[in-house]
C-alpha positions as YAML, in Angstrom:
chain: A
units: angstrom
residues:
- id: 1
  name: UNK
  ca: [16.77, -65.63, -40.59]
- id: 2
  name: UNK
  ca: [19.18, -64.27, -38.03]
- id: 3
  name: UNK
  ca: [21.58, -61.49, -38.91]
- id: 4
  name: UNK
  ca: [24.76, -60.41, -37.20]
- id: 5
  name: UNK
  ca: [25.71, -56.81, -36.54]
- id: 6
  name: UNK
  ca: [28.80, -55.26, -35.04]
- id: 7
  name: UNK
  ca: [28.36, -52.96, -32.06]
- id: 8
  name: UNK
  ca: [30.91, -50.88, -30.24]
- id: 9
  name: UNK
  ca: [31.84, -52.61, -27.00]
- id: 10
  name: UNK
  ca: [30.47, -49.81, -24.81]
- id: 11
  name: UNK
  ca: [27.07, -49.98, -26.55]
- id: 12
  name: UNK
  ca: [26.99, -53.76, -26.21]
- id: 13
  name: UNK
  ca: [27.80, -53.43, -22.49]
- id: 14
  name: UNK
  ca: [25.04, -50.85, -22.11]
- id: 15
  name: UNK
  ca: [22.51, -53.12, -23.80]
- id: 16
  name: UNK
  ca: [23.64, -56.07, -21.71]
- id: 17
  name: UNK
  ca: [23.20, -54.05, -18.52]
- id: 18
  name: UNK
  ca: [19.80, -52.88, -19.68]
- id: 19
  name: UNK
  ca: [18.77, -56.50, -20.26]
- id: 20
  name: UNK
  ca: [19.86, -57.43, -16.74]
- id: 21
  name: UNK
  ca: [18.08, -54.43, -15.19]
- id: 22
  name: UNK
  ca: [14.88, -55.23, -17.06]
- id: 23
  name: UNK
  ca: [15.20, -58.92, -16.21]
- id: 24
  name: UNK
  ca: [15.18, -59.84, -19.89]
- id: 25
  name: UNK
  ca: [16.83, -62.92, -21.32]
- id: 26
  name: UNK
  ca: [18.70, -61.27, -24.17]
- id: 27
  name: UNK
  ca: [19.98, -58.10, -25.73]
- id: 28
  name: UNK
  ca: [17.66, -58.83, -28.65]
- id: 29
  name: UNK
  ca: [14.68, -58.39, -26.33]
- id: 30
  name: UNK
  ca: [16.04, -55.01, -25.20]
- id: 31
  name: UNK
  ca: [16.45, -53.94, -28.81]
- id: 32
  name: UNK
  ca: [12.89, -55.09, -29.65]
- id: 33
  name: UNK
  ca: [11.52, -53.09, -26.70]
- id: 34
  name: UNK
  ca: [13.47, -50.00, -27.72]
- id: 35
  name: UNK
  ca: [12.22, -50.29, -31.29]
- id: 36
  name: UNK
  ca: [8.61, -50.64, -30.10]
- id: 37
  name: UNK
  ca: [9.00, -47.59, -27.84]
- id: 38
  name: UNK
  ca: [10.54, -45.62, -30.70]
- id: 39
  name: UNK
  ca: [7.71, -46.58, -33.05]
- id: 40
  name: UNK
  ca: [5.09, -45.60, -30.46]
- id: 41
  name: UNK
  ca: [6.82, -42.24, -29.94]
- id: 42
  name: UNK
  ca: [6.93, -41.59, -33.69]
- id: 43
  name: UNK
  ca: [3.21, -42.36, -33.94]
- id: 44
  name: UNK
  ca: [2.50, -39.98, -31.04]
- id: 45
  name: UNK
  ca: [4.52, -37.25, -32.75]
- id: 46
  name: UNK
  ca: [2.67, -37.76, -36.04]
- id: 47
  name: UNK
  ca: [-0.68, -37.67, -34.25]
- id: 48
  name: UNK
  ca: [0.31, -34.47, -32.43]
- id: 49
  name: UNK
  ca: [1.44, -32.89, -35.71]
- id: 50
  name: UNK
  ca: [-1.86, -33.74, -37.40]
- id: 51
  name: UNK
  ca: [-3.80, -32.34, -34.44]
- id: 52
  name: UNK
  ca: [-1.77, -29.11, -34.59]
- id: 53
  name: UNK
  ca: [-2.50, -28.80, -38.32]
- id: 54
  name: UNK
  ca: [-6.22, -29.40, -37.78]
- id: 55
  name: UNK
  ca: [-6.32, -26.81, -34.99]
- id: 56
  name: UNK
  ca: [-4.50, -24.28, -37.19]
- id: 57
  name: UNK
  ca: [-6.96, -25.00, -40.01]
- id: 58
  name: UNK
  ca: [-9.88, -24.36, -37.66]
- id: 59
  name: UNK
  ca: [-8.37, -21.09, -36.40]
- id: 60
  name: UNK
  ca: [-7.64, -19.89, -39.94]
- id: 61
  name: UNK
  ca: [-11.14, -20.83, -41.12]
- id: 62
  name: UNK
  ca: [-12.68, -19.00, -38.16]
- id: 63
  name: UNK
  ca: [-10.55, -15.92, -38.76]
- id: 64
  name: UNK
  ca: [-10.59, -15.74, -42.57]
- id: 65
  name: UNK
  ca: [-13.40, -18.07, -43.61]
- id: 66
  name: UNK
  ca: [-13.11, -20.91, -46.07]
- id: 67
  name: UNK
  ca: [-11.74, -20.29, -49.54]
- id: 68
  name: UNK
  ca: [-13.43, -21.99, -52.47]
- id: 69
  name: UNK
  ca: [-11.47, -24.55, -54.43]
- id: 70
  name: UNK
  ca: [-9.87, -22.78, -57.39]
- id: 71
  name: UNK
  ca: [-9.35, -25.91, -59.48]
- id: 72
  name: UNK
  ca: [-12.29, -25.21, -61.78]
- id: 73
  name: UNK
  ca: [-11.23, -21.58, -62.34]
- id: 74
  name: UNK
  ca: [-7.71, -22.68, -63.21]
- id: 75
  name: UNK
  ca: [-9.09, -25.27, -65.62]
- id: 76
  name: UNK
  ca: [-11.23, -22.61, -67.33]
- id: 77
  name: UNK
  ca: [-8.22, -20.28, -67.66]
- id: 78
  name: UNK
  ca: [-6.17, -23.03, -69.28]
- id: 79
  name: UNK
  ca: [-8.93, -23.80, -71.79]
- id: 80
  name: UNK
  ca: [-8.94, -20.24, -73.11]
...
């Protein structure tokens, strides 16, 4: 199902020019490409964030060692 949106004229002109420059048939194709690029960039950012967290975890473990899970100790305290 197609939907209609309203765009400011300057944005529409910019998208139209982008379609011409990219030799695409429609503004819809430009928008699809931009959305794909945006999604890929978001995935890259998430991956980079996870890698940074893993690296920090490794550095902290090397510096301070691993801490045991305190779940069982908390459970025992609550049962008293």
